[in-house]
Coordinates of C-alpha atoms in Angstrom, one line a residue:
M1 CA 132.8 -76.8 20.4
K2 CA 134.1 -75.4 17.1
R3 CA 137.8 -76.0 18.2
A4 CA 137.0 -79.6 19.3
T5 CA 135.3 -80.3 16.0
E6 CA 138.4 -78.9 14.1
K7 CA 140.7 -81.2 16.1
F8 CA 138.5 -84.2 15.4
I9 CA 138.5 -83.6 11.7
M10 CA 142.3 -83.1 11.7
R11 CA 142.7 -86.4 13.5
Q12 CA 140.4 -88.1 11.0
N13 CA 142.6 -86.8 8.2
G14 CA 145.8 -88.0 10.0
E15 CA 147.0 -84.5 10.6
P16 CA 149.0 -83.7 13.8
T17 CA 147.1 -81.5 16.4
N18 CA 149.9 -80.5 18.8
V19 CA 150.9 -76.9 19.4
F20 CA 154.0 -76.9 17.1
A21 CA 152.0 -78.4 14.2
R22 CA 149.4 -75.7 14.6
L23 CA 152.0 -73.0 14.6
A24 CA 153.4 -74.5 11.4
R25 CA 150.1 -73.8 9.7
V26 CA 150.2 -70.0 10.6
D27 CA 151.2 -67.6 7.9
K28 CA 155.0 -67.1 8.2
K29 CA 154.8 -63.5 7.3
K30 CA 152.2 -62.7 9.9
L31 CA 154.1 -64.7 12.5
L32 CA 157.3 -62.7 11.7
I33 CA 155.5 -59.3 12.1
V34 CA 153.9 -60.4 15.4
G35 CA 157.4 -61.5 16.7
I36 CA 159.0 -58.2 15.7
V37 CA 156.3 -56.2 17.5
I38 CA 156.6 -58.2 20.7
T39 CA 160.4 -57.9 20.6
V40 CA 160.3 -54.2 20.1
A41 CA 157.8 -53.8 22.9
L42 CA 159.9 -55.8 25.3
L43 CA 163.0 -53.8 24.2
F44 CA 161.3 -50.5 25.0
A45 CA 160.1 -51.8 28.3
V46 CA 163.7 -52.9 29.2
L47 CA 165.1 -49.5 28.1
Y48 CA 162.5 -47.6 30.1
L49 CA 163.3 -49.6 33.2
W50 CA 166.9 -48.9 32.7
Y51 CA 166.2 -45.2 32.2
V52 CA 164.1 -45.1 35.4
R53 CA 166.5 -47.0 37.6
D54 CA 169.9 -46.0 36.2
L55 CA 170.1 -43.2 33.7
R56 CA 167.7 -41.0 35.7
A57 CA 169.7 -41.4 38.9
H58 CA 172.3 -38.8 37.9
N59 CA 169.6 -36.1 38.1
R60 CA 168.8 -36.8 41.7
L61 CA 168.9 -33.7 43.8
N62 CA 168.8 -33.3 47.6
L63 CA 165.3 -31.8 47.8
E64 CA 163.4 -31.2 51.0
A65 CA 159.6 -31.4 50.4
A66 CA 156.9 -29.5 52.1
P67 CA 154.8 -31.6 54.6
K68 CA 151.6 -33.4 53.5
P69 CA 148.5 -34.2 55.6
S70 CA 148.7 -37.6 57.1
Y71 CA 146.5 -40.5 56.0
E72 CA 144.9 -40.4 59.5
W73 CA 143.9 -36.8 59.0
M74 CA 142.2 -37.6 55.7
E75 CA 140.4 -40.5 57.3
D76 CA 139.3 -38.4 60.3
Y77 CA 138.1 -35.6 58.0
G78 CA 135.5 -38.0 56.7
E79 CA 133.7 -38.8 53.5
D80 CA 131.1 -36.9 51.5
K81 CA 133.3 -33.8 51.6
I82 CA 136.2 -32.6 49.5
N83 CA 137.7 -35.6 47.9
E84 CA 141.0 -35.0 46.2
E85 CA 140.7 -37.8 43.7
Y86 CA 137.2 -36.8 42.6
L87 CA 138.2 -33.1 42.5
W88 CA 141.3 -33.9 40.4
G89 CA 139.4 -36.0 37.9
A90 CA 136.8 -33.3 37.4
T91 CA 139.4 -30.6 37.1
K92 CA 141.2 -32.6 34.3
E93 CA 137.9 -33.1 32.5
L94 CA 136.6 -29.5 32.7
L95 CA 139.8 -27.4 32.4
L96 CA 142.2 -29.7 30.5
K97 CA 140.8 -32.4 28.3
E98 CA 138.0 -30.8 26.4
H99 CA 139.9 -27.7 25.2
E100 CA 141.9 -26.8 22.1
N101 CA 145.1 -26.9 24.0
N102 CA 144.8 -30.0 26.2
T103 CA 148.3 -29.9 27.6
L104 CA 148.2 -26.4 29.3
I105 CA 145.4 -25.9 31.7
V106 CA 143.0 -22.9 31.2
S107 CA 142.8 -20.4 34.0
W108 CA 139.0 -20.6 34.5
Y109 CA 135.8 -21.9 33.0
T110 CA 132.3 -20.3 33.4
I111 CA 129.8 -23.0 34.2
P112 CA 126.6 -23.0 32.0
G113 CA 123.8 -20.9 33.5
T114 CA 120.2 -21.7 34.3
L115 CA 119.0 -20.1 31.1
Y116 CA 119.3 -22.0 27.8
E117 CA 121.5 -19.4 26.1
Q118 CA 124.0 -19.3 29.0
E119 CA 126.5 -21.7 27.7
G120 CA 129.8 -22.7 29.4
K121 CA 132.8 -20.8 28.3
E122 CA 136.6 -21.2 28.9
S123 CA 138.8 -18.2 29.6
G124 CA 141.2 -18.9 26.8
Q125 CA 144.0 -17.7 29.1
Y126 CA 146.9 -19.7 30.4
F127 CA 148.8 -18.6 33.6
L128 CA 152.2 -19.9 34.5
E129 CA 151.4 -20.4 38.1
D130 CA 148.5 -22.7 37.2
Q131 CA 150.8 -24.8 35.0
A132 CA 153.3 -25.0 37.9
L133 CA 150.6 -26.3 40.2
L134 CA 149.5 -28.8 37.5
L135 CA 153.0 -30.0 37.2
D136 CA 153.2 -30.5 41.0
V137 CA 150.1 -32.8 40.8
Y138 CA 151.5 -34.8 38.0
L139 CA 154.7 -35.3 40.0
E140 CA 152.8 -36.3 43.1
K141 CA 151.0 -39.0 41.0
N142 CA 154.2 -40.1 39.2
D143 CA 152.7 -39.3 35.8
A144 CA 155.9 -39.0 33.9
L145 CA 154.4 -38.7 30.4
S146 CA 152.0 -35.9 31.3
A147 CA 154.6 -34.1 33.3
T148 CA 157.1 -34.2 30.4
A149 CA 154.5 -33.0 27.9
L150 CA 153.5 -30.2 30.2
V151 CA 157.1 -29.0 30.8
N152 CA 157.8 -29.0 27.0
A153 CA 154.6 -27.0 26.4
V154 CA 155.3 -24.5 29.2
N155 CA 158.9 -23.9 28.0
D156 CA 157.6 -23.3 24.5
Y157 CA 154.6 -21.1 25.4
F158 CA 156.0 -18.9 28.2
D159 CA 159.0 -16.6 28.5
L160 CA 160.5 -17.9 31.7
N161 CA 163.0 -15.0 32.1
S162 CA 160.4 -12.2 32.3
G163 CA 157.1 -11.5 33.9
D164 CA 155.6 -12.1 37.3
V165 CA 158.2 -13.2 39.8
R166 CA 155.9 -15.3 42.0
S167 CA 154.7 -17.3 39.1
R168 CA 158.2 -18.0 37.9
L169 CA 159.3 -19.0 41.4
T170 CA 156.4 -21.4 41.7
Y171 CA 157.3 -23.0 38.3
L172 CA 161.0 -23.1 39.3
D173 CA 160.0 -25.0 42.4
A174 CA 158.0 -27.6 40.5
Y175 CA 160.6 -27.7 37.7
L176 CA 163.3 -28.5 40.2
K177 CA 161.3 -31.5 41.3
Y178 CA 160.6 -32.5 37.7
Y179 CA 164.3 -32.4 36.8
S180 CA 165.2 -34.6 39.8
M181 CA 162.6 -37.2 38.8
Y182 CA 162.5 -37.2 35.0
G183 CA 164.6 -34.3 33.6
K184 CA 167.4 -34.1 31.1
S185 CA 170.5 -31.8 30.9
K186 CA 168.6 -29.2 28.9
D187 CA 166.1 -28.9 31.8
L188 CA 169.0 -28.1 34.1
D189 CA 170.2 -25.5 31.7
I190 CA 166.8 -23.8 31.8
I191 CA 166.7 -24.0 35.6
K192 CA 170.1 -22.4 35.9
S193 CA 169.0 -19.6 33.5
M194 CA 165.9 -18.9 35.6
V195 CA 168.0 -18.9 38.8
D196 CA 170.5 -16.4 37.3
D197 CA 167.6 -14.2 36.1
I198 CA 165.6 -14.2 39.4
F199 CA 168.4 -14.0 42.0
D200 CA 171.4 -11.8 42.4
D201 CA 175.0 -12.8 43.3
D202 CA 174.1 -13.0 47.0
G203 CA 171.2 -15.3 46.5
L204 CA 168.6 -12.5 47.1
L205 CA 165.7 -11.9 44.8
N206 CA 166.3 -9.2 42.2
T207 CA 164.1 -6.2 42.7
S208 CA 161.1 -5.7 40.4
T209 CA 158.6 -2.8 40.0
I210 CA 155.9 -2.8 42.6
F211 CA 153.0 -0.4 42.5
I212 CA 151.6 0.8 45.8
D213 CA 149.7 3.7 47.3
G214 CA 151.6 6.6 48.8
Y215 CA 150.0 8.9 51.4
T216 CA 150.6 12.5 52.0
N217 CA 151.6 13.7 55.5
K218 CA 151.3 10.2 56.9
A219 CA 154.1 7.8 57.5
Y220 CA 153.7 4.6 55.6
V221 CA 153.0 1.9 58.2
G222 CA 155.8 -0.6 58.5
A223 CA 158.0 -2.1 61.0
V224 CA 159.8 1.2 61.6
D225 CA 157.1 3.9 61.3
R226 CA 154.1 2.7 63.2
D227 CA 154.4 5.4 65.9
A228 CA 154.5 8.1 63.3
A229 CA 151.4 6.9 61.7
L230 CA 149.5 7.3 65.0
E231 CA 150.2 11.0 65.0
E232 CA 147.8 13.3 63.3
G233 CA 149.4 14.9 60.4
G234 CA 152.7 13.2 61.0
A235 CA 155.7 13.6 58.8
A236 CA 155.8 12.0 55.4
S237 CA 157.5 8.6 55.2
S238 CA 160.8 8.1 53.5
L239 CA 158.9 6.3 50.7
E240 CA 156.8 9.4 50.0
L241 CA 159.8 11.7 50.1
L242 CA 161.6 9.3 47.7
Y243 CA 158.9 9.5 45.1
S244 CA 157.7 13.1 45.8
V245 CA 154.0 12.4 46.4
P246 CA 152.1 15.6 45.5
S247 CA 150.8 17.4 48.6
D248 CA 147.4 18.2 47.1
K249 CA 146.3 14.6 46.9
D250 CA 145.4 12.3 49.7
S251 CA 146.9 9.3 47.9
T252 CA 148.6 8.4 44.6
V253 CA 150.0 5.3 43.1
V254 CA 153.7 5.1 43.1
S255 CA 156.1 2.5 41.8
I256 CA 159.2 1.3 43.6
D257 CA 161.9 -1.2 43.0
G258 CA 161.5 -3.7 45.7
V259 CA 160.7 -7.3 46.8
L260 CA 157.5 -8.7 48.1
L261 CA 158.2 -10.9 51.2
G262 CA 155.6 -13.4 49.9
D263 CA 157.9 -14.0 46.9
I264 CA 160.8 -15.2 49.1
R265 CA 160.1 -18.9 48.9
L266 CA 162.4 -20.0 51.7
L267 CA 162.1 -23.8 51.1
L268 CA 162.9 -23.4 47.4
I269 CA 165.9 -21.2 48.3
R270 CA 167.2 -23.7 50.8
N271 CA 166.9 -26.5 48.1
L272 CA 168.7 -24.4 45.5
E273 CA 171.5 -23.6 48.0
N274 CA 171.8 -27.2 49.1
N275 CA 172.3 -28.3 45.5
G276 CA 174.8 -25.7 44.5
L277 CA 172.4 -23.5 42.5
L278 CA 172.6 -20.6 44.9
P279 CA 175.7 -19.4 46.9
A280 CA 176.2 -20.4 50.5
G281 CA 174.4 -18.3 53.0
S282 CA 171.5 -17.5 50.6
Y283 CA 168.9 -19.1 52.8
D284 CA 170.1 -17.3 56.0
R285 CA 170.2 -14.0 54.3
N286 CA 166.6 -14.4 52.9
L287 CA 165.3 -15.6 56.2
E288 CA 166.7 -12.6 58.0
L289 CA 165.0 -10.3 55.5
V290 CA 161.6 -12.0 56.0
L291 CA 161.8 -12.0 59.8
G292 CA 163.0 -8.4 59.7
G293 CA 159.6 -7.5 58.3
L294 CA 157.8 -8.4 61.6
L295 CA 155.9 -5.4 62.9
E296 CA 157.2 -4.1 66.2
D297 CA 153.8 -4.4 68.0
N298 CA 154.4 -8.2 68.7
S299 CA 151.3 -9.0 66.7
G300 CA 153.2 -11.5 64.5
L301 CA 152.1 -9.6 61.4
L302 CA 154.6 -9.1 58.6
A303 CA 155.2 -6.2 56.2
N304 CA 154.3 -6.9 52.6
G305 CA 157.7 -6.0 51.1
Y306 CA 160.9 -4.1 51.3
Y307 CA 163.2 -1.9 49.2
M308 CA 166.8 -1.0 50.0
E309 CA 167.7 2.5 51.2
N310 CA 171.3 3.3 52.1
G311 CA 172.1 -0.4 52.2
K312 CA 169.3 -1.2 54.6
P313 CA 165.8 -2.7 54.0
V314 CA 162.9 -0.4 54.4
Y315 CA 159.6 -2.3 54.8
F316 CA 156.3 -1.3 53.4
Q317 CA 152.7 -2.4 53.0
T318 CA 150.6 -2.7 49.9
G319 CA 147.2 -1.8 51.4
Y320 CA 144.7 0.5 49.8
A321 CA 145.0 3.0 52.6
A322 CA 147.6 4.1 55.2
G323 CA 147.9 1.6 58.0
Q324 CA 146.5 -1.3 56.0
L325 CA 148.3 -4.4 55.0
N326 CA 147.5 -6.9 52.3
V327 CA 146.3 -10.1 54.0
F328 CA 147.1 -12.4 51.1
E329 CA 150.7 -11.1 50.9
T330 CA 151.2 -11.4 54.7
V331 CA 149.8 -14.9 55.0
T332 CA 151.8 -16.0 51.9
A333 CA 155.0 -14.9 53.8
M334 CA 153.7 -16.8 56.9
R335 CA 153.2 -19.9 54.7
N336 CA 156.7 -19.6 53.4
L337 CA 158.1 -19.4 57.0
S338 CA 156.0 -22.4 58.1
E339 CA 157.4 -24.6 55.4
V340 CA 160.9 -24.3 57.0
G341 CA 159.7 -24.3 60.6
E342 CA 160.4 -20.6 61.2
L343 CA 156.8 -19.3 61.7
P344 CA 156.8 -17.2 64.9
A345 CA 154.4 -18.3 67.6
A346 CA 152.8 -14.8 67.5
S347 CA 152.1 -15.2 63.8
L348 CA 150.5 -18.6 64.2
A349 CA 148.4 -17.2 67.0
W350 CA 147.2 -14.3 64.8
V351 CA 146.2 -16.8 62.1
T352 CA 144.4 -19.0 64.5
E353 CA 142.5 -16.1 66.2
S354 CA 141.6 -14.6 62.9
L355 CA 140.4 -17.9 61.4
N356 CA 138.2 -18.5 64.5
S357 CA 136.8 -15.0 64.6
P358 CA 133.3 -14.2 63.4
D359 CA 134.7 -12.2 60.5
G360 CA 137.2 -15.0 59.5
I361 CA 140.6 -14.5 57.9
N362 CA 139.5 -14.5 54.3
H363 CA 139.7 -10.8 53.6
G364 CA 141.8 -8.5 51.4
M365 CA 143.0 -5.9 53.8
Y366 CA 143.7 -5.6 57.5
K367 CA 143.8 -2.4 59.6
I368 CA 146.9 -2.6 61.7
I369 CA 146.1 0.1 64.2
E370 CA 142.4 -0.8 64.6
K371 CA 143.2 -4.6 64.5
S372 CA 140.3 -5.3 62.2
F373 CA 139.7 -6.6 58.7
V374 CA 138.4 -4.4 55.9
E375 CA 135.2 -5.9 54.5
N376 CA 136.4 -7.1 51.1
A377 CA 136.6 -10.9 50.7
N378 CA 139.6 -12.9 49.4
D379 CA 138.9 -16.6 49.8
R380 CA 142.3 -17.5 48.4
V381 CA 143.8 -16.7 51.8
L382 CA 142.2 -19.9 53.0
Y383 CA 144.3 -22.1 50.8
L384 CA 147.4 -20.6 52.3
V385 CA 146.1 -21.2 55.8
L386 CA 145.4 -24.8 54.8
Q387 CA 149.0 -25.2 54.0
I388 CA 150.1 -23.5 57.2
A389 CA 147.9 -25.9 59.2
I390 CA 149.6 -28.9 57.5
N391 CA 153.1 -27.4 57.9
V392 CA 152.7 -26.8 61.6
G393 CA 150.8 -30.1 62.2
N394 CA 147.6 -28.4 63.4
E395 CA 144.8 -30.9 62.6
D396 CA 142.0 -28.8 64.1
M397 CA 142.9 -25.8 61.9
F398 CA 143.1 -28.2 58.9
F399 CA 139.6 -29.4 59.5
K400 CA 138.2 -25.9 60.0
V401 CA 139.7 -24.6 56.7
M402 CA 138.6 -27.7 54.8
D403 CA 135.1 -27.2 56.0
K404 CA 135.1 -23.6 54.9
L405 CA 136.4 -24.6 51.4
D406 CA 133.8 -27.4 51.2
L407 CA 131.1 -24.8 51.2
Y408 CA 132.1 -24.0 47.7
R409 CA 132.2 -27.6 46.4
A410 CA 129.9 -28.3 43.5
T411 CA 127.4 -31.0 44.6
Y412 CA 124.7 -30.9 41.9
H413 CA 125.0 -34.2 40.1
N414 CA 124.4 -32.8 36.6
S415 CA 127.0 -30.1 37.0
P416 CA 130.1 -30.4 34.8
A417 CA 132.0 -29.1 37.8
L418 CA 130.8 -31.8 40.2
H419 CA 133.3 -32.3 43.1
M420 CA 135.2 -29.1 42.1
I421 CA 135.5 -25.8 44.0
Y422 CA 133.5 -23.1 42.3
T423 CA 133.6 -19.3 42.6
P424 CA 130.6 -17.0 42.3
M425 CA 131.0 -14.7 39.3
S426 CA 129.1 -11.7 38.1
G427 CA 125.6 -12.0 36.7
G428 CA 124.7 -14.8 39.1
R429 CA 127.0 -17.3 37.3
N430 CA 129.6 -19.6 38.8
G431 CA 133.0 -20.4 37.6
C432 CA 135.8 -22.8 38.3
Y433 CA 139.4 -21.6 38.6
A434 CA 142.4 -23.7 38.0
W435 CA 144.3 -22.1 40.9
E436 CA 141.8 -23.0 43.6
N437 CA 141.3 -26.6 42.5
L438 CA 145.0 -27.3 41.8
M439 CA 146.0 -25.8 45.1
I440 CA 143.8 -28.4 46.8
A441 CA 145.0 -31.2 44.5
S442 CA 148.7 -30.4 45.0
T443 CA 148.3 -29.8 48.8
L444 CA 146.5 -32.9 49.9

């Protein structure tokens, strides 16, 4: 009505009312500013499209990705259970946005308790592996701005050429994808530096210090000494002789220079080799070392690591007692094999049988001779089994693991962790860890 009245008055005064006449009445300075802003915005849009389509193309690498669950699987799984989008949104809100550093994700957050004084509290700690999983999620969602900000923050905050090998390999894997999608030449320089630091000239992982338990008068149970372990008071293993374990103690912690089989990320190594970042034959040499860790009892179980003795690998376990293996380490190695289609049938059968057993597979240690789990829980094993299920295309296993994880999904509508996976903590409190939630968000 107001505009119509304005036009009527203008016509009564003999003033033109067409578009050009109205533009002529606009302040020329304001019009110029608006025009410049629009032009600059269009220029940036054109430059961005050019960067995405052309300039970025030279970074493209020949990368093989790990399998993802099919859309049909997620539909069959059903609603009112773990929902990746809801979980991801809550994870960002709880562990990322509301903190002092809102680019790096905190390792965990303690949820407020039932008592008034039990406030929520963040860990204040940042782990490289968590940032790598976060980067993977950003890349899956094509969030270039967040991915770039995270990479810059990680490269400033962490020393990428020292520290935990597995975390650095997880980040290297994600960084390789980032470089292929959005990276610059400086990112490739950092990648090459990491590769040179982590791998030797043959494309094998450099050894690092590993702390394990040594046992007096018992062979350390591995692929080559199982029979000796069955003998009462059998001879000490080569590992014990190497580190002179005192005879007056049942066990002692020793350190060795070795490699954990779970650290040998076969798919990453194949991608590095295929793109000229590792020498030819690296993948085959690493695959041979992993499969060489299979125990000789045809159980499909793998040793936890190896060290070199007289030019040959000697395999060992990292259990708390003789004849025990670390379940998480073993299943991690199995996950790595499944990503490249090399998981032995016996290994898959062991995972399936253990998952379906009354005890479940989510334990810390496994007694090799007794073929039973030690009663100490490690639910993180389930996340690796979930990835194995996807990698081998086992929908039934996928559903079973998802249902087990769903038991720890926060459902209270007033909870700040609603839709996230929580973990019981001491004192009756619950916490949410970045690792668990990002593993789901990056896997699904």
